[in-house]
mmCIF file of C-alpha atoms in Angstrom:
data_model
loop_
_atom_site.group_PDB
_atom_site.id
_atom_site.type_symbol
_atom_site.label_atom_id
_atom_site.label_comp_id
_atom_site.label_asym_id
_atom_site.label_seq_id
_atom_site.Cartn_x
_atom_site.Cartn_y
_atom_site.Cartn_z
ATOM 1 C CA UNK A 1495 6.994 -28.378 -43.759
ATOM 2 C CA UNK A 1496 10.019 -30.556 -44.117
ATOM 3 C CA UNK A 1497 12.221 -33.366 -42.382
ATOM 4 C CA UNK A 1498 15.389 -31.531 -42.049
ATOM 5 C CA UNK A 1499 18.358 -33.581 -40.618
ATOM 6 C CA UNK A 1500 20.408 -31.193 -39.066
ATOM 7 C CA UNK A 1501 23.914 -31.704 -38.189
ATOM 8 C CA UNK A 1502 23.962 -32.522 -34.512
ATOM 9 C CA UNK A 1503 21.802 -35.355 -35.608
ATOM 10 C CA UNK A 1504 18.099 -34.267 -34.970
ATOM 11 C CA UNK A 1505 15.611 -34.390 -37.302
ATOM 12 C CA UNK A 1506 13.257 -31.707 -37.328
ATOM 13 C CA UNK A 1507 10.343 -30.392 -38.848
ATOM 14 C CA UNK A 1508 11.174 -27.543 -40.445
ATOM 15 C CA UNK A 1509 9.470 -25.056 -42.912
ATOM 16 C CA UNK A 1510 11.191 -22.476 -45.401
ATOM 17 C CA UNK A 1511 11.239 -18.837 -42.980
ATOM 18 C CA UNK A 1512 12.482 -20.968 -40.013
ATOM 19 C CA UNK A 1513 15.422 -22.727 -42.239
ATOM 20 C CA UNK A 1514 16.244 -19.395 -43.892
ATOM 21 C CA UNK A 1515 16.710 -17.840 -40.333
ATOM 22 C CA UNK A 1516 18.782 -20.946 -38.813
ATOM 23 C CA UNK A 1517 21.016 -21.151 -42.174
ATOM 24 C CA UNK A 1518 21.137 -17.489 -42.763
ATOM 25 C CA UNK A 1519 24.649 -17.517 -41.118
ATOM 26 C CA UNK A 1520 25.868 -19.946 -43.489
ATOM 27 C CA UNK A 1521 24.500 -17.938 -46.331
ATOM 28 C CA UNK A 1522 26.263 -14.402 -44.983
ATOM 29 C CA UNK A 1523 29.863 -16.681 -44.036
ATOM 30 C CA UNK A 1524 30.052 -17.774 -48.066
ATOM 31 C CA UNK A 1525 29.265 -14.359 -49.322
ATOM 32 C CA UNK A 1526 31.505 -13.096 -46.819
ATOM 33 C CA UNK A 1527 34.961 -15.801 -47.781
ATOM 34 C CA UNK A 1528 33.881 -15.064 -51.650
ATOM 35 C CA UNK A 1529 34.026 -11.229 -50.994
ATOM 36 C CA UNK A 1530 36.691 -10.782 -49.140
ATOM 37 C CA UNK A 1531 38.606 -11.777 -51.944
ATOM 38 C CA UNK A 1532 37.582 -8.561 -54.132
ATOM 39 C CA UNK A 1533 39.942 -5.854 -52.907
ATOM 40 C CA UNK A 1534 38.146 -3.224 -54.778
ATOM 41 C CA UNK A 1535 35.128 -4.472 -57.218
ATOM 42 C CA UNK A 1536 33.448 -5.933 -54.611
ATOM 43 C CA UNK A 1537 30.006 -7.841 -55.225
ATOM 44 C CA UNK A 1538 26.927 -5.692 -53.638
ATOM 45 C CA UNK A 1539 25.824 -7.466 -50.772
ATOM 46 C CA UNK A 1540 22.095 -7.404 -51.140
ATOM 47 C CA UNK A 1541 22.381 -9.274 -54.611
ATOM 48 C CA UNK A 1542 25.250 -11.680 -53.500
ATOM 49 C CA UNK A 1543 22.627 -12.694 -50.502
ATOM 50 C CA UNK A 1544 19.611 -12.959 -53.488
ATOM 51 C CA UNK A 1545 21.935 -15.992 -55.037
ATOM 52 C CA UNK A 1546 22.695 -17.335 -52.098
ATOM 53 C CA UNK A 1547 18.665 -17.491 -50.858
ATOM 54 C CA UNK A 1548 17.999 -18.772 -54.219
ATOM 55 C CA UNK A 1549 19.629 -21.527 -53.534
ATOM 56 C CA UNK A 1550 18.990 -22.247 -50.066
ATOM 57 C CA UNK A 1551 15.485 -22.536 -51.286
ATOM 58 C CA UNK A 1552 16.606 -24.934 -54.557
ATOM 59 C CA UNK A 1553 17.833 -26.828 -51.481
ATOM 60 C CA UNK A 1554 15.442 -26.690 -49.282
ATOM 61 C CA UNK A 1555 12.952 -28.249 -52.290
ATOM 62 C CA UNK A 1556 15.413 -30.952 -53.659
ATOM 63 C CA UNK A 1557 16.491 -31.998 -50.198
ATOM 64 C CA UNK A 1558 15.748 -35.206 -49.754
ATOM 65 C CA UNK A 1559 15.769 -36.432 -45.937
ATOM 66 C CA UNK A 1560 15.366 -39.785 -47.245
ATOM 67 C CA UNK A 1561 19.358 -40.171 -48.757
ATOM 68 C CA UNK A 1562 20.674 -39.421 -44.480
ATOM 69 C CA UNK A 1563 23.387 -36.462 -45.500
ATOM 70 C CA UNK A 1564 22.317 -33.978 -43.360
ATOM 71 C CA UNK A 1565 20.846 -30.541 -44.753
ATOM 72 C CA UNK A 1566 24.165 -28.305 -44.892
ATOM 73 C CA UNK A 1567 26.011 -31.262 -46.312
ATOM 74 C CA UNK A 1568 23.435 -30.181 -49.288
ATOM 75 C CA UNK A 1569 22.760 -27.069 -49.033
ATOM 76 C CA UNK A 1570 27.221 -26.050 -49.031
ATOM 77 C CA UNK A 1571 27.198 -27.294 -52.555
ATOM 78 C CA UNK A 1572 24.087 -25.362 -53.430
ATOM 79 C CA UNK A 1573 25.509 -22.338 -52.144
ATOM 80 C CA UNK A 1574 28.880 -22.711 -53.957
ATOM 81 C CA UNK A 1575 26.949 -22.214 -57.108
ATOM 82 C CA UNK A 1576 25.375 -19.281 -55.388
ATOM 83 C CA UNK A 1577 28.916 -17.312 -54.857
ATOM 84 C CA UNK A 1578 29.915 -18.684 -58.411
ATOM 85 C CA UNK A 1579 26.556 -16.578 -59.940
ATOM 86 C CA UNK A 1580 27.405 -13.692 -57.944
ATOM 87 C CA UNK A 1581 31.279 -13.631 -58.598
ATOM 88 C CA UNK A 1582 30.792 -14.461 -61.946
ATOM 89 C CA UNK A 1583 31.212 -11.333 -63.622
ATOM 90 C CA UNK A 1584 34.064 -10.011 -61.589
ATOM 91 C CA UNK A 1585 36.242 -12.858 -63.190
ATOM 92 C CA UNK A 1586 34.425 -13.161 -66.635
ATOM 93 C CA UNK A 1587 37.199 -9.918 -68.214
ATOM 94 C CA UNK A 1588 39.763 -11.991 -65.959
ATOM 95 C CA UNK A 1589 39.276 -15.018 -67.465
ATOM 96 C CA UNK A 1590 38.368 -14.369 -71.766
ATOM 97 C CA UNK A 1591 40.279 -16.231 -73.763
ATOM 98 C CA UNK A 1592 41.079 -18.585 -70.486
ATOM 99 C CA UNK A 1593 44.088 -16.506 -69.640
ATOM 100 C CA UNK A 1594 46.262 -17.506 -73.134
ATOM 101 C CA UNK A 1595 48.770 -14.684 -74.233
ATOM 102 C CA UNK A 1596 50.526 -15.025 -77.710
ATOM 103 C CA UNK A 1597 53.911 -15.943 -77.637
ATOM 104 C CA UNK A 1598 54.338 -13.914 -80.597
ATOM 105 C CA UNK A 1599 52.098 -10.385 -79.055
ATOM 106 C CA UNK A 1600 53.742 -7.841 -77.202
ATOM 107 C CA UNK A 1601 53.490 -6.829 -74.039
ATOM 108 C CA UNK A 1602 53.995 -3.515 -71.990
ATOM 109 C CA UNK A 1603 55.582 -0.524 -73.148
ATOM 110 C CA UNK A 1604 58.515 -1.454 -74.883
ATOM 111 C CA UNK A 1605 57.554 -4.379 -77.342
ATOM 112 C CA UNK A 1606 58.954 -6.893 -75.768
ATOM 113 C CA UNK A 1607 57.384 -10.735 -76.598
ATOM 114 C CA UNK A 1608 56.988 -13.457 -74.731
ATOM 115 C CA UNK A 1609 58.588 -15.702 -77.622
ATOM 116 C CA UNK A 1610 62.255 -13.094 -76.482
ATOM 117 C CA UNK A 1611 62.812 -14.404 -73.462
ATOM 118 C CA UNK A 1612 62.980 -17.966 -74.344
ATOM 119 C CA UNK A 1613 65.685 -19.095 -74.997
ATOM 120 C CA UNK A 1614 66.689 -20.111 -78.801
ATOM 121 C CA UNK A 1615 70.109 -21.957 -77.582
ATOM 122 C CA UNK A 1616 69.632 -24.667 -74.899
ATOM 123 C CA UNK A 1617 72.458 -24.031 -73.066
ATOM 124 C CA UNK A 1618 71.735 -20.126 -72.545
ATOM 125 C CA UNK A 1619 71.695 -19.809 -68.748
ATOM 126 C CA UNK A 1620 69.729 -15.742 -69.032
ATOM 127 C CA UNK A 1621 66.285 -17.384 -69.615
ATOM 128 C CA UNK A 1622 64.086 -19.789 -67.862
ATOM 129 C CA UNK A 1623 65.421 -23.428 -67.754
ATOM 130 C CA UNK A 1624 63.587 -26.348 -66.743
ATOM 131 C CA UNK A 1625 64.877 -26.721 -63.064
ATOM 132 C CA UNK A 1626 63.542 -22.925 -62.140
ATOM 133 C CA UNK A 1627 60.021 -24.155 -63.853
ATOM 134 C CA UNK A 1628 59.923 -27.244 -61.521
ATOM 135 C CA UNK A 1629 61.065 -25.161 -58.433
ATOM 136 C CA UNK A 1630 58.104 -22.658 -59.113
ATOM 137 C CA UNK A 1631 56.032 -25.178 -58.910
ATOM 138 C CA UNK A 1632 56.785 -27.376 -56.529
ATOM 139 C CA UNK A 1633 57.106 -24.281 -54.282
ATOM 140 C CA UNK A 1634 53.397 -23.739 -54.434
ATOM 141 C CA UNK A 1635 51.859 -27.154 -55.028
ATOM 142 C CA UNK A 1636 50.534 -28.264 -51.370
ATOM 143 C CA UNK A 1637 50.626 -31.724 -50.457
ATOM 144 C CA UNK A 1638 46.713 -31.990 -50.998
ATOM 145 C CA UNK A 1639 47.087 -30.434 -54.360
ATOM 146 C CA UNK A 1640 50.224 -33.494 -55.904
ATOM 147 C CA UNK A 1641 47.409 -35.704 -57.379
ATOM 148 C CA UNK A 1642 46.325 -32.817 -59.528
ATOM 149 C CA UNK A 1643 49.493 -32.028 -60.710
ATOM 150 C CA UNK A 1644 50.183 -35.329 -61.757
ATOM 151 C CA UNK A 1645 46.727 -35.335 -63.384
ATOM 152 C CA UNK A 1646 47.640 -32.233 -64.992
ATOM 153 C CA UNK A 1647 51.234 -32.793 -65.837
ATOM 154 C CA UNK A 1648 51.042 -36.284 -67.805
ATOM 155 C CA UNK A 1649 47.621 -37.308 -68.092
ATOM 156 C CA UNK A 1650 48.032 -40.375 -69.635
ATOM 157 C CA UNK A 1651 49.542 -42.287 -66.708
ATOM 158 C CA UNK A 1652 46.804 -40.443 -64.367
ATOM 159 C CA UNK A 1653 43.844 -39.654 -66.166
ATOM 160 C CA UNK A 1654 41.028 -37.069 -64.766
ATOM 161 C CA UNK A 1655 38.644 -40.060 -63.740
ATOM 162 C CA UNK A 1656 41.887 -42.101 -62.196
ATOM 163 C CA UNK A 1657 42.050 -38.589 -60.234
ATOM 164 C CA UNK A 1658 38.089 -38.713 -59.565
ATOM 165 C CA UNK A 1659 38.685 -42.281 -58.655
ATOM 166 C CA UNK A 1660 41.375 -42.171 -55.672
ATOM 167 C CA UNK A 1661 39.309 -39.121 -53.904
ATOM 168 C CA UNK A 1662 36.251 -40.450 -54.809
ATOM 169 C CA UNK A 1663 35.032 -37.637 -56.243
ATOM 170 C CA UNK A 1664 32.736 -37.283 -59.286
ATOM 171 C CA UNK A 1665 34.937 -36.586 -63.146
ATOM 172 C CA UNK A 1666 33.307 -33.200 -62.759
ATOM 173 C CA UNK A 1667 34.819 -32.067 -59.329
ATOM 174 C CA UNK A 1668 38.239 -33.881 -60.459
ATOM 175 C CA UNK A 1669 38.542 -31.433 -63.244
ATOM 176 C CA UNK A 1670 37.051 -28.453 -61.553
ATOM 177 C CA UNK A 1671 40.206 -28.969 -58.852
ATOM 178 C CA UNK A 1672 43.033 -29.262 -62.008
ATOM 179 C CA UNK A 1673 41.619 -26.515 -63.740
ATOM 180 C CA UNK A 1674 41.744 -24.554 -60.157
ATOM 181 C CA UNK A 1675 45.497 -25.436 -59.796
ATOM 182 C CA UNK A 1676 46.306 -24.987 -63.539
ATOM 183 C CA UNK A 1677 44.938 -21.268 -63.132
ATOM 184 C CA UNK A 1678 46.961 -20.939 -59.663
ATOM 185 C CA UNK A 1679 50.280 -21.993 -61.634
ATOM 186 C CA UNK A 1680 49.945 -20.491 -64.531
ATOM 187 C CA UNK A 1681 49.229 -16.708 -62.524
ATOM 188 C CA UNK A 1682 51.812 -17.887 -60.425
ATOM 189 C CA UNK A 1683 54.565 -18.240 -63.591
ATOM 190 C CA UNK A 1684 53.763 -15.021 -65.090
ATOM 191 C CA UNK A 1685 53.510 -12.684 -62.189
ATOM 192 C CA UNK A 1686 56.585 -14.425 -60.758
ATOM 193 C CA UNK A 1687 58.885 -15.253 -64.156
ATOM 194 C CA UNK A 1688 56.938 -13.770 -66.986
ATOM 195 C CA UNK A 1689 56.494 -10.420 -65.312
ATOM 196 C CA UNK A 1690 52.970 -10.106 -66.780
ATOM 197 C CA UNK A 1691 50.727 -8.294 -65.114
#
């Protein structure tokens, strides 16, 4: 038996089976949200739940009520790790080479290269301009992501550590947010303007 602080403020003595029964809906919610991102290639629910139940067990074992945090807060971060473990294989091929594509690699059937799409003359209006890229970025960055964008574009003036301190999070969490934004913008620019599929 272990003391579990509930979000209602109640402290309750619970064994693992009771915790599992009470918090199973939270596991299903995390699984559903993550699996809904995949149109065709969803993670098998039984495998997914097994990962999340492992993290539930770890949360139960490592939880310290004396820290003053309610169990759901602690469990949330453990479940994020479980989601990452369960879905990693779906992203691993996509993330090979970190999404980088050589400028002189041909794309598609017509031997078009990325370098061919950039202007050699600064005044050429047929190519992507600085203002167009800025407009794309601004249109796709939410207010909550603005600090991450500043850090992404100007690390000397606003480093990852500065971002972490401002938002009162760990450096690792700050870096994850910045990388997430970078990948999001890379994908948007590639799809909308470079037409890379």
